[in-house]
Amino acid sequence: LRGRILEARQDWPAAIRNFDRAIEIDPLLPSAYFHLARAATRGGDLKRAEVALSTYARLPDSSTARRSAADKMSTALTQLLGAVGEGSE
């Protein structure tokens, strides 16, 4: 809950720390990985967001809205990271 509040305040580093803490407490909590991915994306840590989404995808989650949003974020992140990588040649 604290991470969600910090996310709403756009305090990405603090939100990330709180989602990390939630994951330490319960490493099978899908919503923590989902929100960690959102906060990491908004905070500019795209690789961390990608890892969080990958973990989220392997966990069961009854929220179809979260699952749909995660699929869209994952696709967009893959495209963005691919586009950024193309310019490094």
Tab-separated table of C-alpha atoms in Angstrom, residues 48-79:
chain	number	residue	atom	x	y	z
A	48	ARG	CA	14.587	-3.508	-13.929
A	49	ALA	CA	11.054	-3.071	-15.225
A	50	GLU	CA	11.670	-5.812	-17.778
A	51	VAL	CA	12.872	-8.228	-15.071
A	52	ALA	CA	9.897	-7.399	-12.831
A	53	LEU	CA	7.467	-7.989	-15.699
A	54	SER	CA	9.149	-11.267	-16.545
A	55	THR	CA	8.738	-12.449	-12.963
A	56	TYR	CA	5.162	-11.184	-12.856
A	57	ALA	CA	4.336	-13.156	-16.006
A	58	ARG	CA	5.354	-16.404	-14.283
A	59	LEU	CA	3.090	-15.831	-11.267
A	60	PRO	CA	-0.644	-16.494	-11.083
A	61	ASP	CA	-2.756	-13.341	-10.855
A	62	SER	CA	-6.542	-13.227	-10.798
A	63	SER	CA	-6.579	-9.607	-12.010
A	64	THR	CA	-7.268	-9.655	-15.727
A	65	ALA	CA	-6.797	-5.879	-15.880
A	66	ARG	CA	-3.283	-6.145	-14.403
A	67	ARG	CA	-2.446	-9.075	-16.668
A	68	SER	CA	-3.572	-7.131	-19.748
A	69	ALA	CA	-1.653	-4.013	-18.716
A	70	ALA	CA	1.460	-6.099	-17.999
A	71	ASP	CA	1.281	-7.688	-21.451
A	72	LYS	CA	1.075	-4.232	-23.051
A	73	MET	CA	3.946	-2.903	-20.921
A	74	SER	CA	6.093	-5.918	-21.751
A	75	THR	CA	5.522	-5.510	-25.484
A	76	ALA	CA	6.256	-1.785	-25.337
A	77	LEU	CA	9.401	-2.303	-23.239
A	78	THR	CA	10.699	-4.952	-25.619
A	79	GLN	CA	10.156	-2.616	-28.576
